[in-house]
Tab-separated table of C-alpha atoms and ligand atoms in Angstrom:
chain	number	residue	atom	x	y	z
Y	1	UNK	CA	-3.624	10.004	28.101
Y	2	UNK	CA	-5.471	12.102	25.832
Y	3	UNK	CA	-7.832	11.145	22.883
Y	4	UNK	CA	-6.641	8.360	20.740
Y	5	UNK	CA	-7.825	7.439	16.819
Y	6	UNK	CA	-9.695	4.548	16.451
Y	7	UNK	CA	-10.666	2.246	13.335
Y	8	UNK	CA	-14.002	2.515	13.207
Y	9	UNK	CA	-14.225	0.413	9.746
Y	10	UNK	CA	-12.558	-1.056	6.908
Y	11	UNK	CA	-13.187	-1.479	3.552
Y	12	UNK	CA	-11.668	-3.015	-0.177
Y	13	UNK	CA	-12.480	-3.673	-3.385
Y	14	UNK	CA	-10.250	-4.862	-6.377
Y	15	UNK	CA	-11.562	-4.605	-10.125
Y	16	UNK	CA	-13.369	-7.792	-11.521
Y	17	UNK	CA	-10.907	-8.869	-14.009
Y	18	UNK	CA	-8.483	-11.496	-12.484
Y	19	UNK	CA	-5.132	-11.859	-14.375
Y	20	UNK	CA	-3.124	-15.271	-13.511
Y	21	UNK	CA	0.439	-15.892	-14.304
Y	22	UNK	CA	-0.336	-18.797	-16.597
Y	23	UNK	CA	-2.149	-15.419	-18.735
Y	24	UNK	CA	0.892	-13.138	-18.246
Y	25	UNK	CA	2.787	-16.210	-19.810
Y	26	UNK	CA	1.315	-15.656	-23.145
Y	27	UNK	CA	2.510	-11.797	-22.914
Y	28	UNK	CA	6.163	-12.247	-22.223
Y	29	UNK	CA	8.850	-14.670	-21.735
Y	30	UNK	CA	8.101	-15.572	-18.015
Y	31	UNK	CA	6.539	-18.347	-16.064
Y	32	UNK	CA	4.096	-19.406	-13.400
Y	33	UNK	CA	6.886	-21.151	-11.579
Y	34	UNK	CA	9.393	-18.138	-11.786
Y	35	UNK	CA	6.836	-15.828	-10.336
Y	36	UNK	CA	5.731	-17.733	-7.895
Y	37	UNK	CA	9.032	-18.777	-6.796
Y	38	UNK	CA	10.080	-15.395	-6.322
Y	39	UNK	CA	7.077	-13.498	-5.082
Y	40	UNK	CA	4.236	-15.796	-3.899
Y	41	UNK	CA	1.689	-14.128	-6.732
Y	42	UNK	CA	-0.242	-16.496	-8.554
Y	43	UNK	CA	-2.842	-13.787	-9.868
Y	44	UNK	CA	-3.379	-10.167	-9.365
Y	45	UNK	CA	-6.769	-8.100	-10.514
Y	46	UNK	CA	-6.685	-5.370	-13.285
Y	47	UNK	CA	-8.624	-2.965	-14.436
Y	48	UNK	CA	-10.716	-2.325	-17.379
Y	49	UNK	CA	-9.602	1.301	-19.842
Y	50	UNK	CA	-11.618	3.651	-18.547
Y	51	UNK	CA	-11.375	3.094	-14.618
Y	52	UNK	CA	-8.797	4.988	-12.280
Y	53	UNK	CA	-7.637	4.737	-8.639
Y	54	UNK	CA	-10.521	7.183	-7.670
Y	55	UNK	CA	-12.651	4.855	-8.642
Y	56	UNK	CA	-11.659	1.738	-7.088
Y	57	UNK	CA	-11.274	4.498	-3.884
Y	58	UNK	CA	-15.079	5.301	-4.397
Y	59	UNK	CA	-15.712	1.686	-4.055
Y	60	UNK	CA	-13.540	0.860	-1.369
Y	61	UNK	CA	-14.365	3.836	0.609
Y	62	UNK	CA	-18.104	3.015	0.558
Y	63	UNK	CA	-17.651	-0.492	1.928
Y	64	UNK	CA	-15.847	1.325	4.987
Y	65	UNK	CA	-18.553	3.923	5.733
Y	66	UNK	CA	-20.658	1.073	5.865
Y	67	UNK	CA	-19.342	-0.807	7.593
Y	68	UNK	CA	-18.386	1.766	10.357
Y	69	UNK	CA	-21.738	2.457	10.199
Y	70	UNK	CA	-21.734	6.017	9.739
Y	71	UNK	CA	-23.606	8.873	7.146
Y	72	UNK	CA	-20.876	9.897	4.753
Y	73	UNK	CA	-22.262	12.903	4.945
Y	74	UNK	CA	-20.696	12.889	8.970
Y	75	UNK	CA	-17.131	12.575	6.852
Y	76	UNK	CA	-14.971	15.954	7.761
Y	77	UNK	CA	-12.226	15.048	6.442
Y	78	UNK	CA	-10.642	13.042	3.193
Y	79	UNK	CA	-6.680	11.267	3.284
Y	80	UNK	CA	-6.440	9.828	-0.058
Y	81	UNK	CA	-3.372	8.048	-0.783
Y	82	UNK	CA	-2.265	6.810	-4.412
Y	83	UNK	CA	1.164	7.016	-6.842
Y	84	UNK	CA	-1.172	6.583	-9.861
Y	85	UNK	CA	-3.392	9.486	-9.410
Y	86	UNK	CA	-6.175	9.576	-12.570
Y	87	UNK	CA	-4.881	12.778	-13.522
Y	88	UNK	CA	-1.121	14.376	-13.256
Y	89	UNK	CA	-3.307	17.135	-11.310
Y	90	UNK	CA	-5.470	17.142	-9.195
Y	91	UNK	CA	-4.920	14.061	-6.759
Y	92	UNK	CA	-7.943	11.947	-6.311
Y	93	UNK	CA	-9.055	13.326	-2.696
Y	94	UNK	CA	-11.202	15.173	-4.051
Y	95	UNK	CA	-12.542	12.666	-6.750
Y	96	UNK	CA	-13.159	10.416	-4.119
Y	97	UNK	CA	-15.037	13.273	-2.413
Y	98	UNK	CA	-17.049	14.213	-5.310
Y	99	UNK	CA	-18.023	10.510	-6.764
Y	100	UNK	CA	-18.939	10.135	-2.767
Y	101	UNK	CA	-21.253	13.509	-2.987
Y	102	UNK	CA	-19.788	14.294	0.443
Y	103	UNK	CA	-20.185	18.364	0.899
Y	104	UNK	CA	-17.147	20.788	0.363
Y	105	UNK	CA	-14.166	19.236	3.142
Y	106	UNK	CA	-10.634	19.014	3.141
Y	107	UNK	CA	-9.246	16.675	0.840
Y	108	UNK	CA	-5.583	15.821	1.335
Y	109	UNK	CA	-3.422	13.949	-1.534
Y	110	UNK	CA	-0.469	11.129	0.173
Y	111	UNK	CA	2.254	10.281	-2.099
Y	112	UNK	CA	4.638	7.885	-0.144
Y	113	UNK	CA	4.070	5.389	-2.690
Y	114	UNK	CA	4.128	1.385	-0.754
Y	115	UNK	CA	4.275	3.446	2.781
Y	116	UNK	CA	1.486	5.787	1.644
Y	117	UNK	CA	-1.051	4.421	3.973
Y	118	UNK	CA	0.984	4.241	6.988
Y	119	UNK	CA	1.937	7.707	6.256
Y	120	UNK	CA	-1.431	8.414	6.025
Y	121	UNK	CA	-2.841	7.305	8.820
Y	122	UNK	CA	0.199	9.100	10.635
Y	123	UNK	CA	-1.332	12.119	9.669
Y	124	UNK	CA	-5.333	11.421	10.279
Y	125	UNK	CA	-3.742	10.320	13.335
Y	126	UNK	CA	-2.848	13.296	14.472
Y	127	UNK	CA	-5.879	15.719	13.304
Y	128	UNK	CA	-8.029	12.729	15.400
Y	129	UNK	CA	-5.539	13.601	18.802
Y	130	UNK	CA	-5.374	17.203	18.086
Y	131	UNK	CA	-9.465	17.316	17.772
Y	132	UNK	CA	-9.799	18.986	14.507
Y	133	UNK	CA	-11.610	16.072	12.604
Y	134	UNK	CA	-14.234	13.636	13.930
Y	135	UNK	CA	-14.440	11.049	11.247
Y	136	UNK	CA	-11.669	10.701	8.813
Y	137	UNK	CA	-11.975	8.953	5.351
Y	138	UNK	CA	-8.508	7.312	4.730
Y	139	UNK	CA	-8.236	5.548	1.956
Y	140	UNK	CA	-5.156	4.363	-0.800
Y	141	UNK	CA	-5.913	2.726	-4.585
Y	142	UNK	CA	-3.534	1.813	-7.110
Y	143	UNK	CA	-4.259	1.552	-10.772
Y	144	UNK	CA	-0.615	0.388	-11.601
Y	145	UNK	CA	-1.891	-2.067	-14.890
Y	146	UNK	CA	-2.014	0.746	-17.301
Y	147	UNK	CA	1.547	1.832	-16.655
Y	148	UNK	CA	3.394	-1.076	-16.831
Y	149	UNK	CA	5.058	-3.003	-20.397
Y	150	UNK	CA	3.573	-6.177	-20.841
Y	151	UNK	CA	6.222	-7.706	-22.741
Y	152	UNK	CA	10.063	-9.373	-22.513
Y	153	UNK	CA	11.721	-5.852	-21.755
Y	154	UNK	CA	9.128	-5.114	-19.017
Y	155	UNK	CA	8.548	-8.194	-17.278
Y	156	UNK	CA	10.809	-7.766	-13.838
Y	157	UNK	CA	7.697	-5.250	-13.152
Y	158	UNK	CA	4.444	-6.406	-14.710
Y	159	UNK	CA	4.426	-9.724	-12.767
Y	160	UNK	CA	4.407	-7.800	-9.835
Y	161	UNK	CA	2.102	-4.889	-9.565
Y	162	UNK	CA	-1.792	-5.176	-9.265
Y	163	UNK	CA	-4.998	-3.136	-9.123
Y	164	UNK	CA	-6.644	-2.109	-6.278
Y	165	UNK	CA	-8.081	-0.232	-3.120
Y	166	UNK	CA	-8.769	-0.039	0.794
Y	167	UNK	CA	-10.123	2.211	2.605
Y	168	UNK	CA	-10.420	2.818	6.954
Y	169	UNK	CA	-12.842	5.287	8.592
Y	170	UNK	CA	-11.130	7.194	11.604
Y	171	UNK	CA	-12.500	8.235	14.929
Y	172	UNK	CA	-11.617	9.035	18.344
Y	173	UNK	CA	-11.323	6.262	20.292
Y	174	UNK	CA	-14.156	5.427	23.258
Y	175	UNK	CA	-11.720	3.447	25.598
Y	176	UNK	CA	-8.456	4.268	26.797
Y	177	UNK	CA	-5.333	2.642	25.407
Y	178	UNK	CA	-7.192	1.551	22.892
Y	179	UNK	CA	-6.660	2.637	18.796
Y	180	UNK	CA	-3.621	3.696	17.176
Y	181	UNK	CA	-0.683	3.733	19.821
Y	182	UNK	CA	1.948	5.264	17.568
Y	183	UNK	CA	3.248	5.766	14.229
Y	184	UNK	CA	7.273	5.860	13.210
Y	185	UNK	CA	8.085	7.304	9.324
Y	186	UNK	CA	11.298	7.209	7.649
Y	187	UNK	CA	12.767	8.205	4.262
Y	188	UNK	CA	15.697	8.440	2.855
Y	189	UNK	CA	16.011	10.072	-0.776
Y	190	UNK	CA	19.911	9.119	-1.345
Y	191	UNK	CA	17.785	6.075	-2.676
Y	192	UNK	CA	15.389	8.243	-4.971
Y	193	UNK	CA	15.892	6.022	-8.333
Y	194	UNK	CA	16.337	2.940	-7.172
Y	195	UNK	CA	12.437	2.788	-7.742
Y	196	UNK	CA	10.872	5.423	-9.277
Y	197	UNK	CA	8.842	6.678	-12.675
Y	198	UNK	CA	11.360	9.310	-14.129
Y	199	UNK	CA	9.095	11.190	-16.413
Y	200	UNK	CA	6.897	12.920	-16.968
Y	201	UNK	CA	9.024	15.364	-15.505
Y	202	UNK	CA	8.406	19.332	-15.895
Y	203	UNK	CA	12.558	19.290	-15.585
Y	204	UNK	CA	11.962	18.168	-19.290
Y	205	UNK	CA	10.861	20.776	-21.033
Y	206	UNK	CA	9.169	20.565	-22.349
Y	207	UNK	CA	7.448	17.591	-20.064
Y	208	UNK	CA	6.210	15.486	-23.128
Y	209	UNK	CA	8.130	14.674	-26.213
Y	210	UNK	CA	7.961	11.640	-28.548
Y	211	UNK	CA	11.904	11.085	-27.214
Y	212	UNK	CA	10.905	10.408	-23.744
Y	213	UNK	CA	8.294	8.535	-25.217
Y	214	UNK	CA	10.549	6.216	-27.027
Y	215	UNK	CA	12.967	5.896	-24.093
Y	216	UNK	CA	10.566	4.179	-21.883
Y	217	UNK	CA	11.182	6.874	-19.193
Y	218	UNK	CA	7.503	6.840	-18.492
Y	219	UNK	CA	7.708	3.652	-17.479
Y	220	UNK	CA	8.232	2.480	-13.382
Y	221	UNK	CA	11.632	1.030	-12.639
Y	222	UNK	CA	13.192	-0.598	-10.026
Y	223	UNK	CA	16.688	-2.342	-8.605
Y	224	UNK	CA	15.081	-5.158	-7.551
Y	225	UNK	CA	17.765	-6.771	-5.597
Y	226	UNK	CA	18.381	-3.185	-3.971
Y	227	UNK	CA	15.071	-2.753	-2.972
Y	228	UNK	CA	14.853	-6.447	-1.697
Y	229	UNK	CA	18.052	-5.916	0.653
Y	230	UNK	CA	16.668	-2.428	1.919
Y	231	UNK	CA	13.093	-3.785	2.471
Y	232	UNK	CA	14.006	-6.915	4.657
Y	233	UNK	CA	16.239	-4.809	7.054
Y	234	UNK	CA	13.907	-1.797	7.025
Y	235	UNK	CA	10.932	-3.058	8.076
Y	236	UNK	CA	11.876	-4.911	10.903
Y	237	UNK	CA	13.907	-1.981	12.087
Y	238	UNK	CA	10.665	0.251	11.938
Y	239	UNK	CA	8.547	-2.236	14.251
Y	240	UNK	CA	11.106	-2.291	16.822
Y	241	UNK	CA	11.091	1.386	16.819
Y	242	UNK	CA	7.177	0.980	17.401
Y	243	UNK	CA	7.333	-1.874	19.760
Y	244	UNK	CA	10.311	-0.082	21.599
Y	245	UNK	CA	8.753	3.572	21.944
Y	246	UNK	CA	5.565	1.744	23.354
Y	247	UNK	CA	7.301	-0.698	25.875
Y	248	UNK	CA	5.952	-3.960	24.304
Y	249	UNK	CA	7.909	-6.988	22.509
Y	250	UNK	CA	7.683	-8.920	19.160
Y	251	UNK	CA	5.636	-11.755	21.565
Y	252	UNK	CA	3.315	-8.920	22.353
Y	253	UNK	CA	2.455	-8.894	18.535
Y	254	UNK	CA	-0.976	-10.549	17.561
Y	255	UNK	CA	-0.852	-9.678	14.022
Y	256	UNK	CA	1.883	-8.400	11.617
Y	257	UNK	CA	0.530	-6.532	8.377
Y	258	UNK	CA	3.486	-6.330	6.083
Y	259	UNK	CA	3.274	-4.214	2.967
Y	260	UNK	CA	2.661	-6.591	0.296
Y	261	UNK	CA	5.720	-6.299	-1.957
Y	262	UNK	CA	6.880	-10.050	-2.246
Y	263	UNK	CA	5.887	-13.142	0.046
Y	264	UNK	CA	9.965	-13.843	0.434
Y	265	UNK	CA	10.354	-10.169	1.844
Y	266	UNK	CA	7.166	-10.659	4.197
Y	267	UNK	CA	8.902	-14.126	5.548
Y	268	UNK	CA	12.276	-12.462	5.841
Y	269	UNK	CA	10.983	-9.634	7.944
Y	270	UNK	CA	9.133	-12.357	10.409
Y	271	UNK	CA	12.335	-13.989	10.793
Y	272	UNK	CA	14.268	-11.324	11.389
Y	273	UNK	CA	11.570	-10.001	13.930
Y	274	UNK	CA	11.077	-13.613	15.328
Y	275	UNK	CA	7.689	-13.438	15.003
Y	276	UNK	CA	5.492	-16.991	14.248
Y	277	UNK	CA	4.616	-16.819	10.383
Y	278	UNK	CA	0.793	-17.466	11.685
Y	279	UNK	CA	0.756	-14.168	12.569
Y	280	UNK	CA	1.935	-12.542	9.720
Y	281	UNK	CA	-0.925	-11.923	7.131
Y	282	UNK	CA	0.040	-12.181	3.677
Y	283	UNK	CA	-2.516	-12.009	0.400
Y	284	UNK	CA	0.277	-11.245	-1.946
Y	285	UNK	CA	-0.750	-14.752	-3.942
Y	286	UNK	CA	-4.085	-13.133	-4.748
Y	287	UNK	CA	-3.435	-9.581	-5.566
Y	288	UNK	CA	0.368	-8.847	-6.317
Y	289	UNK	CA	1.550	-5.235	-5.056
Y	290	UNK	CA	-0.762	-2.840	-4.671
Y	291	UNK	CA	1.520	-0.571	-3.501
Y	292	UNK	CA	-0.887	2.052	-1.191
Y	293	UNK	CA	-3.582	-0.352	-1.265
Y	294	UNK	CA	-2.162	-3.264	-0.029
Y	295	UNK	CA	-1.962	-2.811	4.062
Y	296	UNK	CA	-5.780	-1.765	4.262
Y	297	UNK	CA	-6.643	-4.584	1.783
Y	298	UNK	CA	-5.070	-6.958	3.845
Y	299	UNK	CA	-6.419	-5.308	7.177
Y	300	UNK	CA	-9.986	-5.435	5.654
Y	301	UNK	CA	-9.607	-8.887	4.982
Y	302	UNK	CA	-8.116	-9.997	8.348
Y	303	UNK	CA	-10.884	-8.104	10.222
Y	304	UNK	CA	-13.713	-9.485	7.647
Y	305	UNK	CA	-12.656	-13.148	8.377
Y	306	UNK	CA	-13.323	-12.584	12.137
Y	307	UNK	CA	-9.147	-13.142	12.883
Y	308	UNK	CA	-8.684	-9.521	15.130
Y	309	UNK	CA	-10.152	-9.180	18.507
Y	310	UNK	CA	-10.653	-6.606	20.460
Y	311	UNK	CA	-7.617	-6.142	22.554
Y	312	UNK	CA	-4.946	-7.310	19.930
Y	313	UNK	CA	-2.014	-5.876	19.313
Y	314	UNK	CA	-1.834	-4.900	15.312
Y	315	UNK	CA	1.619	-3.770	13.833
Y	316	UNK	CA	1.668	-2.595	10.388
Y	317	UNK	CA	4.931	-1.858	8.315
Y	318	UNK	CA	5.924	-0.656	4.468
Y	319	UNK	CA	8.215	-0.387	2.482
Y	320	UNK	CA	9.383	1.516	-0.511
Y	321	UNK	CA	10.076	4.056	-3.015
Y	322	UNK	CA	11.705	6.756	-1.534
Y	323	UNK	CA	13.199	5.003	0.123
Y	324	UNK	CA	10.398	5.645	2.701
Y	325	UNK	CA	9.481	3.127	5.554
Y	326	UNK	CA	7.032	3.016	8.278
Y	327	UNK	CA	4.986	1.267	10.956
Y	328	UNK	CA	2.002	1.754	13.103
Y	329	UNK	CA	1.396	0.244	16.339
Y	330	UNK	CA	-2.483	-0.683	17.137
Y	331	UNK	CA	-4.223	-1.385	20.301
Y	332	UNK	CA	-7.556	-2.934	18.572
L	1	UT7	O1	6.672	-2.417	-3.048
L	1	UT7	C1	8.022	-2.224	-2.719
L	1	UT7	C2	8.843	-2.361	-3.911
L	1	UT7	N1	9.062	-3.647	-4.426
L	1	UT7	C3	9.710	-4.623	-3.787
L	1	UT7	O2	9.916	-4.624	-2.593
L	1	UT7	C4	10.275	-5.741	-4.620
L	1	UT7	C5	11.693	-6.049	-4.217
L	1	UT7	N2	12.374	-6.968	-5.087
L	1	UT7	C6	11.940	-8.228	-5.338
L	1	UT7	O3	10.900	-8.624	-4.852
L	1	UT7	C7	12.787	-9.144	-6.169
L	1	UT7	O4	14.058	-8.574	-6.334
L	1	UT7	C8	12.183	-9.462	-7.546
L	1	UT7	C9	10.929	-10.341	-7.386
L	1	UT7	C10	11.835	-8.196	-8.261
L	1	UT7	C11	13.186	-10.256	-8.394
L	1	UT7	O5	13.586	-11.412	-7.728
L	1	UT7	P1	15.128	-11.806	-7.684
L	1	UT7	O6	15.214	-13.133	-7.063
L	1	UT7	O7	15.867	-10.673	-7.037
L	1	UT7	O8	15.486	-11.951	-9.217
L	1	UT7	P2	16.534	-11.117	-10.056
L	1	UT7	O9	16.099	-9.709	-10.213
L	1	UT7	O10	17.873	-11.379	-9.500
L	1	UT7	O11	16.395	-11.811	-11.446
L	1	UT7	C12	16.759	-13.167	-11.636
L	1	UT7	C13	16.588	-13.531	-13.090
L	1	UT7	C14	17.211	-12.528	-14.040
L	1	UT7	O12	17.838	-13.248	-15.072
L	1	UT7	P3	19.416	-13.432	-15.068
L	1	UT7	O13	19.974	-12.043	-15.168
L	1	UT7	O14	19.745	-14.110	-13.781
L	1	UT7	O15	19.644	-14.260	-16.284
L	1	UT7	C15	16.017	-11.783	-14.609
L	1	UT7	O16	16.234	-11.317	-15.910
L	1	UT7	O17	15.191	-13.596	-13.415
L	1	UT7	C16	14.954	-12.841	-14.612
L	1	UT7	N3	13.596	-12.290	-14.563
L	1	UT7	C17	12.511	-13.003	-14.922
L	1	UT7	N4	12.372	-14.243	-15.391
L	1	UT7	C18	11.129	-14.672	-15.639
L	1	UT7	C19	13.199	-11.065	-14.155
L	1	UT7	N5	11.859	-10.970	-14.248
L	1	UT7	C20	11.422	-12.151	-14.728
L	1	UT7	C21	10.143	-12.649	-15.020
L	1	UT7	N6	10.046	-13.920	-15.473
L	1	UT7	N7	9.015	-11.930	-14.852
């Protein structure tokens, strides 16, 4: 067996202000019960005008060096994964690399949207087996607040979608069998606007005009129901790929990290995958969707509350626009 990526640390942070669904009430014609019932959020975190993914990145990223316990400075490489980069060009790799004040390195943009991390750390996966990079900075934020309608006509998404950011540091492995074990990505585009932000779109041309404006196109939408269907029988069907391809079963499984899309879709998927709900880690109630963010959110704060030990077997799976779908399989 050769060398195998390890995660060496873990880090998140979410923006200060916390927005409940008893504050989203006053906004639009929904309710705390109708939210809850059919996602599990009670309150998601937004951020302030003036802050962008690369900045919640910076922060989350910092927490990880830290607590890997590493220079930044020893950082050769940068994964940054995010569908609500600050700017329309460049991504935020390179943000994050600057705000960091690592030297020039490679700085690689992601853009799988909810399976943008696994995606990610698909790739850093490789580069860490391949020996090219050392110590990888992964990391995936979402600013989605500032892009979604806070009123009647946009209310199917604003409940939904939160701030945030996580970030993992990367290294070869010390032990054998130990680290990432595999990876297994999917797409398929036939399924390319059943969630999806239409414009700005250089087909327009030109790209901005008051009429796109005034159609909303700007805005993210989604077939909820579609999405719902797709997600429950996609994710299960990439962890038994993972499980399969590594000669293990669902009772093998110490943790399940879901993408956090809806607390429903994370208890269909264990009980399709007959796996005991104790082992499935959901935050959803605290911080909505944070599409990218959300697996190395919820892996920072399974690890931070002392619930992975070494020798577990960690499974993480996503879901989402694309359609694109994913899992990793982790020895820890
Ligand atoms: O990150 C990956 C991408 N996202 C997902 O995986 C999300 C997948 N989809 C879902 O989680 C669910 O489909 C939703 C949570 C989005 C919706 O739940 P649902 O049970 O499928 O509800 P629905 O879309 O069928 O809507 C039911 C009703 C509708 O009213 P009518 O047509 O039945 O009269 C909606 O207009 O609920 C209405 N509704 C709301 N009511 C109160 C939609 N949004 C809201 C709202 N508050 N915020």
């Amino acid at each position: 067996m050769g060398i195998q990526t390890k995660i060496t640390g873990t880090g998140h942070y979410v923006p200060p202000r916390v927005v409940t669904n008893f504050d989203l009430e006053k906004l639009m014609d929904t309710s705390d019960e109708w939210i809850r019932q059919r996602s599990g959020i009670q309150s998601r975190h937004h951020v302030e005008p003036g802050t962008g993914a690369s900045d919640l990145a910076y922060e989350a990223s910092l927490k990880a060096i830290n607590a890997a316990g590493i220079d930044k400075g020893e950082i050769d490489f940068i994964i940054a994964a995010t569908l609500s980069p600050d700017h329309y060009f460049p991504g935020i790799g390179v943000i994050v690399q600057a705000k960091l004040g690592i030297n020039p390195t490679g700085a690689l943009d992601v853009r799988n949207q909810c399976s943008g991390f696994i995606y990610a750390l698909s790739v850093a996966d490789q580069y860490i087996r391949s020996g090219m990079y050392k110590k990888i900075l992964l990391v995936a934020a979402e600013v989605q607040s500032s892009n979604l309608e806070f009123s009647d006509d946009g209310r199917d998404m604003a409940v939904l979608f939160g701030d945030g950011g996580g970030a993992v540091i990367l290294e070869p492995a010390e032990g054998q069998g130990q680290g990432i074990l595999s990876t297994h990505l999917f797409s398929d585009g036939n399924f390319v606007q059943e969630l999806w932000m239409d414009a700005p779109s250089p087909m327009d041309k030109p790209t901005f005009t008051h009429a796109i404006i005034d159609s909303k196109r700007y805005l993210p939408k989604m077939n909820g129901r579609n999405v719902f269907v797709n997600a429950v029988q996609r994710m299960p069907e990439a962890v038994w790929a993972g499980l399969e391809h590594n000669g293990l079963s669902i009772d093998d499984v110490d943790h399940l990290i879901p993408h956090q899309a809806n607390d429903r879709i994370s208890l269909m998927v264990a009980k399709k995958l007959g796996i005991p709900v104790e082992k499935v880690i959901r935050n959803i109630d605290r911080f909505g969707n944070t599409t990218a963010a959300s697996i190395p959110i919820a892996l920072d704060e399974t690890l931070r509350a002392g619930r992975i030990k070494e020798g577990d077997l960690v499974v993480l799976t996503a879901f989402g626009s694309g359609f694109t779908w994913a899992s990793a399989i982790i020895r820890w």
